[in-house]
């Protein structure tokens, strides 16, 4: 019953993107990351839905929009296990798998207040250390940061 | 090994490190050369550090090069609000090499990206000070005859001490064994303990220095800074506990040498100075040779 409902809404999207399996506590961060709070696109937001993998999850359906590579990179940091489906003419035409990029440019802000990126006008840059643990290292101040502590720019 | 500078000790491979140490040995035998004749070097000290600046400027002068620069940001245009980028761009028009110290972490990496000439990091806040690490390695090799299979005991402020962090990483190629001796609040950070585990390096943590002295080859002392403590009573307690006295050196190994990045306050009593195991003043002198080696290597002159 539940599956068919989900399917129904996906089908209801003529063209656009579905982001599924977002951890429930990150859903609204994803919303602001993709600037969905400022868009005029039609959006469906579901949260605290039951998920066998995550316990609870969030789902986003965005009409008439396809995510750009840099948006996918940002999403990979917030919700690395999200499922992304690209819908065209009511059909899932592509599933995108997210992966943390090796070089994360100008997406995160360094948590170190003494880092040069917080003092001068510079694009931030982080190197992925461990994709599984989600640790990144600031290219400038060399501070190692865990995914949970990452701040989006 | 001409390169665009030395910002972090992690820029150097094992071979790079050994190459610099060999060069430093040559400069120690013959410190006065004309290798830098006709070259101009800028020493940009956005925060004062007389010891480091004099060491670098001695290195340049003994190589026959010339120096321009400033020793305090108050006398530079950054006090007028000029961005770091503009200062570096401007200076790199004038010189062949920039040596800089800056209180902001990552400033040297950024400078190396905007400068048209190589940059040597002479300290960027709590982050890196790679030539200090090179002179530490040189001092270890010189006093022990080798870098491999040594027991290094690091004592004092292991949390904020950037010299111990860089040394810990640089020694990973040489199968070290570490003793970390500190009060619990200044313990070696998780990032570096994890580094040891990943690299299969044995380490032990202690609060009492006396437990490790007799098994130590290199005793690396650091200064415990008062500003790290909120409670002045705690600071007084720690300051007295992590203080080395000559009497404590009885029964230690003959090859033991005591290093300290200086300046020391109370962590090494003055009665240690005359003990042949005290090496911290020679260590500072080795800094000139290590810096001569780094400078000439970066400029492709050797």
Coordinates of C-alpha atoms in Angstrom, one line a residue:
Chain A
X1 CA 0.0 0.0 0.0
X2 CA 2.8 2.4 1.1
X3 CA 5.0 1.4 -1.9
X4 CA 2.3 2.1 -4.4
X5 CA 1.6 5.5 -2.9
X6 CA 5.3 6.4 -3.2
X7 CA 5.3 5.2 -6.7
X8 CA 2.2 7.2 -7.4
X9 CA 3.8 10.5 -6.4
X10 CA 7.0 9.6 -8.4
X11 CA 4.9 8.9 -11.4
X12 CA 3.0 12.1 -10.8
X13 CA 6.3 13.9 -11.5
X14 CA 6.4 14.4 -15.2
X15 CA 9.9 15.7 -15.3
X16 CA 12.3 16.4 -12.5
X17 CA 14.4 14.9 -9.7
X18 CA 13.5 12.6 -6.8
X19 CA 15.9 12.5 -3.8
X20 CA 15.1 9.6 -1.6
X21 CA 16.7 8.1 1.6
X22 CA 17.8 11.4 3.1
X23 CA 18.4 11.0 6.8
X24 CA 15.3 12.7 8.4
X25 CA 17.5 15.1 10.5
X26 CA 19.2 16.3 7.4
X27 CA 16.2 16.9 5.2
X28 CA 15.8 20.6 5.9
X29 CA 19.6 21.1 5.5
X30 CA 19.3 19.6 2.1
X31 CA 16.3 21.9 1.4
X32 CA 18.4 25.0 2.1
X33 CA 21.5 23.5 0.5
X34 CA 19.6 23.3 -2.8
X35 CA 17.9 26.6 -2.2
X36 CA 14.5 24.9 -2.4
X37 CA 13.2 27.4 0.1
X38 CA 13.7 30.2 -2.5
X39 CA 12.5 28.4 -5.6
X40 CA 9.3 28.6 -7.5
X41 CA 9.6 25.1 -8.8
X42 CA 6.9 22.7 -7.6
X43 CA 8.3 20.7 -4.7
X44 CA 7.0 17.8 -2.6
X45 CA 8.6 17.3 0.8
X46 CA 8.1 14.2 2.8
X47 CA 9.8 13.7 6.1
X48 CA 9.9 11.2 9.0
X49 CA 8.8 8.5 6.7
X50 CA 9.5 4.9 7.7
X51 CA 12.7 3.5 6.3
X52 CA 14.0 0.0 6.9
X53 CA 17.6 1.2 6.4
X54 CA 17.5 4.5 8.2
X55 CA 14.6 4.2 10.7
X56 CA 13.2 7.5 9.4
X57 CA 13.9 9.2 6.2
X58 CA 13.0 12.2 4.1
X59 CA 12.1 12.4 0.4
X60 CA 12.2 15.4 -1.9
X61 CA 10.6 15.7 -5.3
X62 CA 11.5 18.6 -7.4
X63 CA 9.6 19.3 -10.7
X64 CA 11.4 20.4 -13.8
X65 CA 14.9 20.6 -12.3
X66 CA 18.0 18.5 -12.6
X67 CA 20.8 18.8 -10.2
X68 CA 24.1 20.2 -11.3
X69 CA 27.4 18.3 -10.6
X70 CA 28.4 20.8 -7.8
X71 CA 25.0 20.4 -6.2
X72 CA 25.5 16.6 -6.2
X73 CA 28.9 17.1 -4.6
X74 CA 27.3 19.2 -1.9
X75 CA 24.6 16.6 -1.4
X76 CA 27.2 13.8 -1.2
X77 CA 28.6 15.5 1.9
X78 CA 25.2 15.9 3.7
X79 CA 23.5 12.7 2.6
X80 CA 26.0 10.4 1.0
X81 CA 23.6 7.5 0.8
X82 CA 20.7 9.4 -0.7
X83 CA 19.1 7.8 -3.9
X84 CA 18.6 10.2 -6.8
X85 CA 16.3 9.4 -9.6
X86 CA 16.0 11.5 -12.7
X87 CA 12.5 11.5 -14.1
X88 CA 11.6 12.3 -17.7
X89 CA 8.1 11.9 -19.1
X90 CA 7.0 10.0 -15.9
X91 CA 9.8 7.5 -16.2
X92 CA 12.9 7.0 -14.1
X93 CA 15.5 7.5 -16.8
X94 CA 18.6 7.5 -14.6
X95 CA 19.7 6.7 -11.1
X96 CA 22.6 8.8 -9.8
X97 CA 25.0 7.4 -7.1
X98 CA 26.6 9.9 -4.9
X99 CA 30.2 9.9 -4.0
X100 CA 32.2 12.3 -1.9
X101 CA 34.5 14.1 -4.3
X102 CA 38.3 13.9 -3.5
X103 CA 38.6 17.7 -3.7
X104 CA 35.7 19.7 -2.2
X105 CA 36.0 23.2 -3.4
X106 CA 34.1 26.1 -1.9
X107 CA 31.3 24.0 -0.4
X108 CA 32.4 23.8 3.2
X109 CA 33.5 26.4 5.6
X110 CA 36.5 25.6 7.8
X111 CA 35.6 25.1 11.5
X112 CA 38.9 26.6 12.6
X113 CA 38.4 30.3 13.3
X114 CA 42.1 30.9 12.8
X115 CA 42.1 29.3 9.3
X116 CA 43.2 31.7 6.5
X117 CA 40.0 30.9 4.6
X118 CA 38.0 32.6 7.5
X119 CA 40.3 35.6 7.4
X120 CA 40.9 36.4 3.7
X121 CA 38.6 36.2 0.7
X122 CA 39.5 32.7 -0.5
X123 CA 37.6 29.7 -1.9
X124 CA 37.8 26.9 0.7
X125 CA 39.3 23.6 -0.3
X126 CA 39.2 20.2 1.5
X127 CA 40.7 16.9 0.7
X128 CA 38.8 13.7 1.3
X129 CA 40.7 11.6 3.8
X130 CA 38.3 8.7 4.5
X131 CA 35.0 8.4 2.5
X132 CA 33.6 5.8 5.0
X133 CA 34.3 7.9 8.1
X134 CA 33.6 11.1 6.2
X135 CA 36.7 12.9 7.3
X136 CA 38.1 15.7 5.3
X137 CA 41.3 17.8 5.7
X138 CA 41.5 21.5 5.1
X139 CA 43.9 22.3 2.3
X140 CA 45.1 25.4 4.1
X141 CA 45.2 25.0 7.9
X142 CA 45.4 21.1 7.6
X143 CA 42.7 20.6 10.3
X144 CA 41.0 17.3 10.0
X145 CA 37.2 17.6 10.3
X146 CA 34.5 14.9 10.7
X147 CA 31.4 15.0 8.5
X148 CA 29.1 15.8 11.4
X149 CA 31.1 18.9 12.2
X150 CA 31.2 20.2 8.6
X151 CA 29.6 23.6 8.1
X152 CA 28.2 24.4 4.7
X153 CA 29.3 27.7 3.2
Chain B
X1 CA 64.8 19.3 -6.1
X2 CA 63.8 22.8 -7.2
X3 CA 60.2 23.4 -6.0
X4 CA 57.7 26.1 -5.3
X5 CA 58.6 26.1 -1.6
X6 CA 58.2 24.3 1.7
X7 CA 54.9 24.9 3.5
X8 CA 54.3 21.7 5.4
X9 CA 56.5 18.9 6.5
X10 CA 54.1 16.6 4.7
X11 CA 55.3 18.2 1.4
X12 CA 58.5 16.2 1.9
X13 CA 58.9 12.5 1.1
X14 CA 61.4 10.3 3.0
X15 CA 64.0 10.8 0.2
X16 CA 63.5 14.6 0.3
X17 CA 64.1 14.6 4.1
X18 CA 67.2 12.5 3.8
X19 CA 68.5 14.7 0.9
X20 CA 68.0 17.9 3.0
X21 CA 69.8 16.3 6.0
X22 CA 72.8 15.3 3.8
X23 CA 72.9 18.9 2.5
X24 CA 72.7 20.3 6.0
X25 CA 75.7 18.2 7.0
X26 CA 77.7 19.7 4.1
X27 CA 76.7 23.2 5.2
X28 CA 77.8 22.5 8.7
X29 CA 81.3 21.6 7.4
X30 CA 81.3 24.6 5.2
X31 CA 78.7 27.2 6.2
X32 CA 80.1 30.2 4.2
X33 CA 79.6 29.9 0.5
X34 CA 78.4 32.2 -2.3
X35 CA 75.6 30.0 -3.5
X36 CA 73.0 32.8 -3.0
X37 CA 75.2 35.5 -4.5
X38 CA 73.0 38.0 -6.4
X39 CA 69.8 36.6 -4.9
X40 CA 67.4 38.6 -2.8
X41 CA 65.3 37.0 -0.1
X42 CA 62.3 38.5 1.7
X43 CA 61.7 37.7 5.4
X44 CA 58.0 38.7 6.0
X45 CA 57.3 38.3 9.7
X46 CA 53.6 39.2 10.2
X47 CA 54.2 38.3 13.9
X48 CA 57.5 38.7 15.7
X49 CA 59.8 35.8 16.2
X50 CA 63.3 37.0 16.7
X51 CA 64.9 33.6 17.1
X52 CA 63.5 32.2 13.8
X53 CA 64.1 35.4 11.8
X54 CA 67.7 35.6 12.9
X55 CA 68.3 32.0 12.1
X56 CA 66.9 32.4 8.5
X57 CA 68.7 35.7 8.0
X58 CA 72.0 34.1 9.2
X59 CA 71.4 31.3 6.8
X60 CA 70.9 33.7 3.8
X61 CA 73.8 35.9 4.8
X62 CA 76.2 33.0 5.2
X63 CA 75.2 31.9 1.7
X64 CA 76.0 35.4 0.3
X65 CA 72.4 36.4 -0.4
X66 CA 70.7 39.6 0.7
X67 CA 67.6 40.1 2.8
X68 CA 64.7 42.6 2.8
X69 CA 61.6 42.4 4.9
X70 CA 59.8 43.3 8.1
X71 CA 59.8 41.8 11.6
X72 CA 56.4 42.8 12.8
X73 CA 53.0 43.3 11.0
X74 CA 52.7 46.7 12.7
X75 CA 55.4 48.1 10.5
X76 CA 53.9 46.6 7.3
X77 CA 51.1 47.7 5.1
X78 CA 48.9 44.9 6.5
X79 CA 48.3 47.2 9.4
X80 CA 46.6 49.5 6.9
X81 CA 44.3 46.7 6.0
X82 CA 46.1 45.4 2.9
X83 CA 45.1 41.8 2.1
X84 CA 47.7 39.1 2.5
X85 CA 47.4 38.4 -1.3
X86 CA 48.3 41.9 -2.2
X87 CA 51.3 42.0 0.1
X88 CA 52.6 38.7 -1.3
X89 CA 52.0 39.6 -4.9
X90 CA 53.8 42.9 -4.4
X91 CA 56.8 41.4 -2.6
X92 CA 57.1 38.5 -5.1
X93 CA 57.8 41.1 -7.8
X94 CA 61.0 42.1 -5.9
X95 CA 62.6 38.9 -4.6
X96 CA 63.7 35.3 -5.5
X97 CA 62.3 33.7 -2.4
X98 CA 59.8 34.6 0.4
X99 CA 60.2 33.4 4.0
X100 CA 57.2 34.2 6.0
X101 CA 55.7 33.8 9.4
X102 CA 52.0 34.5 10.0
X103 CA 49.7 34.0 13.0
X104 CA 46.9 32.7 10.7
X105 CA 46.9 29.0 9.9
X106 CA 47.2 28.1 6.2
X107 CA 48.5 31.6 5.4
X108 CA 51.7 30.2 4.0
X109 CA 49.9 27.7 1.8
X110 CA 47.8 30.5 0.4
X111 CA 50.8 32.7 -0.1
X112 CA 52.5 29.9 -2.0
X113 CA 49.5 29.8 -4.4
X114 CA 49.5 33.5 -5.1
X115 CA 53.3 34.2 -5.1
X116 CA 55.3 34.0 -8.3
X117 CA 58.3 32.8 -6.3
X118 CA 58.9 30.0 -3.8
X119 CA 57.6 30.4 -0.2
X120 CA 59.1 28.9 2.9
X121 CA 56.8 28.7 5.8
X122 CA 58.5 29.9 9.0
X123 CA 55.4 29.2 11.1
X124 CA 51.7 29.6 10.4
X125 CA 49.9 29.8 13.8
X126 CA 49.4 26.5 15.4
X127 CA 49.8 24.6 12.1
X128 CA 53.2 24.1 10.7
X129 CA 56.9 25.1 11.1
X130 CA 58.7 22.7 8.7
X131 CA 62.2 24.0 9.0
X132 CA 62.0 23.5 12.8
X133 CA 61.2 19.9 12.1
X134 CA 64.1 19.6 9.7
X135 CA 66.5 20.9 12.3
X136 CA 65.0 18.6 14.9
X137 CA 65.6 15.6 12.5
X138 CA 69.1 16.8 11.8
X139 CA 69.8 17.1 15.6
X140 CA 68.5 13.6 16.1
X141 CA 70.5 12.1 13.3
X142 CA 73.7 13.9 14.4
X143 CA 73.5 12.9 18.0
X144 CA 72.3 9.3 17.5
X145 CA 74.1 8.5 14.3
X146 CA 70.8 7.3 12.8
X147 CA 67.1 8.1 12.6
X148 CA 65.7 4.6 12.8
X149 CA 64.5 2.5 15.7
X150 CA 64.7 5.2 18.3
X151 CA 62.6 5.8 21.4
X152 CA 61.4 9.5 21.5
X153 CA 59.7 10.8 24.6
X154 CA 57.7 14.0 24.1
X155 CA 57.0 15.9 27.3
X156 CA 54.8 18.9 28.2
X157 CA 52.2 20.5 26.0
X158 CA 51.4 17.8 23.5
X159 CA 48.0 19.3 22.6
X160 CA 49.0 22.7 21.2
X161 CA 52.7 22.0 20.5
X162 CA 53.0 22.2 16.8
X163 CA 56.7 21.2 16.8
X164 CA 55.9 17.8 18.4
X165 CA 53.1 17.2 15.9
X166 CA 55.3 17.9 12.9
X167 CA 58.1 15.8 14.3
X168 CA 55.8 12.9 15.0
X169 CA 54.6 12.9 11.4
X170 CA 58.1 13.3 9.9
X171 CA 59.5 10.4 11.9
X172 CA 57.0 8.0 10.5
X173 CA 59.5 6.8 7.9
X174 CA 62.0 5.7 10.6
X175 CA 60.2 3.2 12.8
X176 CA 60.1 5.3 16.0
X177 CA 58.7 4.4 19.3
X178 CA 56.9 7.2 21.2
X179 CA 56.3 8.1 24.8
X180 CA 53.8 10.9 25.2
X181 CA 54.1 12.5 28.7
X182 CA 51.6 15.3 29.5
X183 CA 48.9 16.3 31.9
X184 CA 45.5 14.9 30.8
X185 CA 44.4 18.4 29.6
X186 CA 47.3 18.7 27.3
X187 CA 47.2 15.2 25.9
X188 CA 48.3 14.3 22.3
X189 CA 45.2 15.0 20.2
X190 CA 43.2 12.1 18.7
X191 CA 44.3 13.1 15.1
X192 CA 47.9 12.3 15.9
X193 CA 47.2 9.2 18.0
X194 CA 45.1 7.9 15.0
X195 CA 48.1 8.8 12.7
X196 CA 50.3 6.5 14.8
X197 CA 47.9 3.7 14.7
X198 CA 47.4 4.0 10.9
X199 CA 51.2 3.9 10.4
X200 CA 51.8 1.1 12.9
X201 CA 53.8 3.2 15.3
X202 CA 54.0 2.1 18.9
X203 CA 53.2 4.7 21.5
X204 CA 52.5 4.9 25.2
X205 CA 51.0 7.7 27.2
X206 CA 52.1 8.8 30.7
X207 CA 51.6 11.5 33.2
X208 CA 54.8 10.9 35.1
X209 CA 58.1 11.8 33.3
X210 CA 60.2 9.7 35.7
X211 CA 58.7 6.5 34.3
X212 CA 60.2 6.9 30.8
X213 CA 63.6 8.6 31.3
X214 CA 65.7 5.5 31.5
X215 CA 64.5 4.0 28.2
X216 CA 64.6 7.2 26.2
X217 CA 67.0 8.1 23.3
X218 CA 65.6 11.5 22.6
X219 CA 63.8 13.6 25.3
X220 CA 61.9 16.3 23.5
X221 CA 60.8 18.9 26.1
X222 CA 58.2 21.6 25.3
X223 CA 57.0 24.6 27.1
X224 CA 53.7 24.5 29.0
X225 CA 52.1 27.9 28.4
X226 CA 50.1 29.5 31.1
X227 CA 47.4 30.8 28.7
X228 CA 46.3 27.1 28.1
X229 CA 45.0 26.9 31.7
X230 CA 41.9 28.5 33.0
X231 CA 42.9 27.7 36.6
X232 CA 46.2 29.3 37.7
X233 CA 46.6 26.7 40.5
X234 CA 46.4 23.9 38.0
X235 CA 49.1 25.6 35.9
X236 CA 51.5 26.0 38.9
X237 CA 51.1 22.3 39.6
X238 CA 51.7 21.2 36.0
X239 CA 54.6 23.6 35.7
X240 CA 56.5 22.0 38.6
X241 CA 55.6 18.4 37.6
X242 CA 56.9 18.8 34.0
X243 CA 60.3 20.2 34.9
X244 CA 63.5 18.4 34.3
X245 CA 66.4 18.6 36.8
X246 CA 69.9 17.3 36.5
X247 CA 69.5 14.8 39.3
X248 CA 66.7 13.1 37.3
X249 CA 69.2 12.2 34.5
X250 CA 71.1 9.7 36.7
X251 CA 70.6 6.2 35.3
X252 CA 69.6 7.4 31.8
X253 CA 71.1 6.0 28.6
X254 CA 74.5 7.4 27.6
X255 CA 73.2 8.3 24.1
X256 CA 70.2 10.2 25.6
X257 CA 70.0 13.8 24.3
X258 CA 67.6 16.5 25.5
X259 CA 66.0 18.7 22.8
X260 CA 63.8 21.7 23.2
X261 CA 62.5 24.1 20.5
X262 CA 63.3 27.1 22.9
X263 CA 62.6 29.4 24.5
X264 CA 62.5 27.4 27.7
X265 CA 61.1 28.7 30.9
X266 CA 61.1 26.4 33.9
X267 CA 60.7 23.0 32.1
X268 CA 64.4 22.5 32.0
X269 CA 66.3 23.6 35.1
X270 CA 69.5 25.5 34.5
X271 CA 71.5 22.8 36.3
X272 CA 70.9 20.6 33.2
X273 CA 72.7 23.0 30.9
X274 CA 76.2 21.7 31.7
X275 CA 75.2 18.1 31.4
X276 CA 76.6 16.6 28.2
X277 CA 73.1 15.2 27.5
X278 CA 71.7 18.7 27.1
X279 CA 71.6 19.5 23.4
X280 CA 69.1 22.4 23.0
X281 CA 71.6 25.1 22.3
X282 CA 73.4 23.1 19.6
X283 CA 70.0 22.2 18.3
X284 CA 69.3 25.9 17.7
X285 CA 72.6 26.2 15.9
X286 CA 71.8 23.3 13.6
X287 CA 68.8 25.4 12.5
X288 CA 71.1 27.6 10.4
X289 CA 72.5 24.5 8.5
X290 CA 69.1 23.0 8.0
X291 CA 67.7 26.3 6.7
X292 CA 70.6 26.7 4.3
X293 CA 69.9 23.3 3.0
X294 CA 66.2 24.0 2.5
X295 CA 66.8 27.3 0.8
X296 CA 69.4 26.1 -1.6
X297 CA 67.3 23.0 -2.4
X298 CA 64.2 25.0 -3.2
X299 CA 66.1 27.4 -5.4
X300 CA 67.7 24.5 -7.3
X301 CA 71.2 25.7 -6.4
X302 CA 72.5 22.3 -5.1

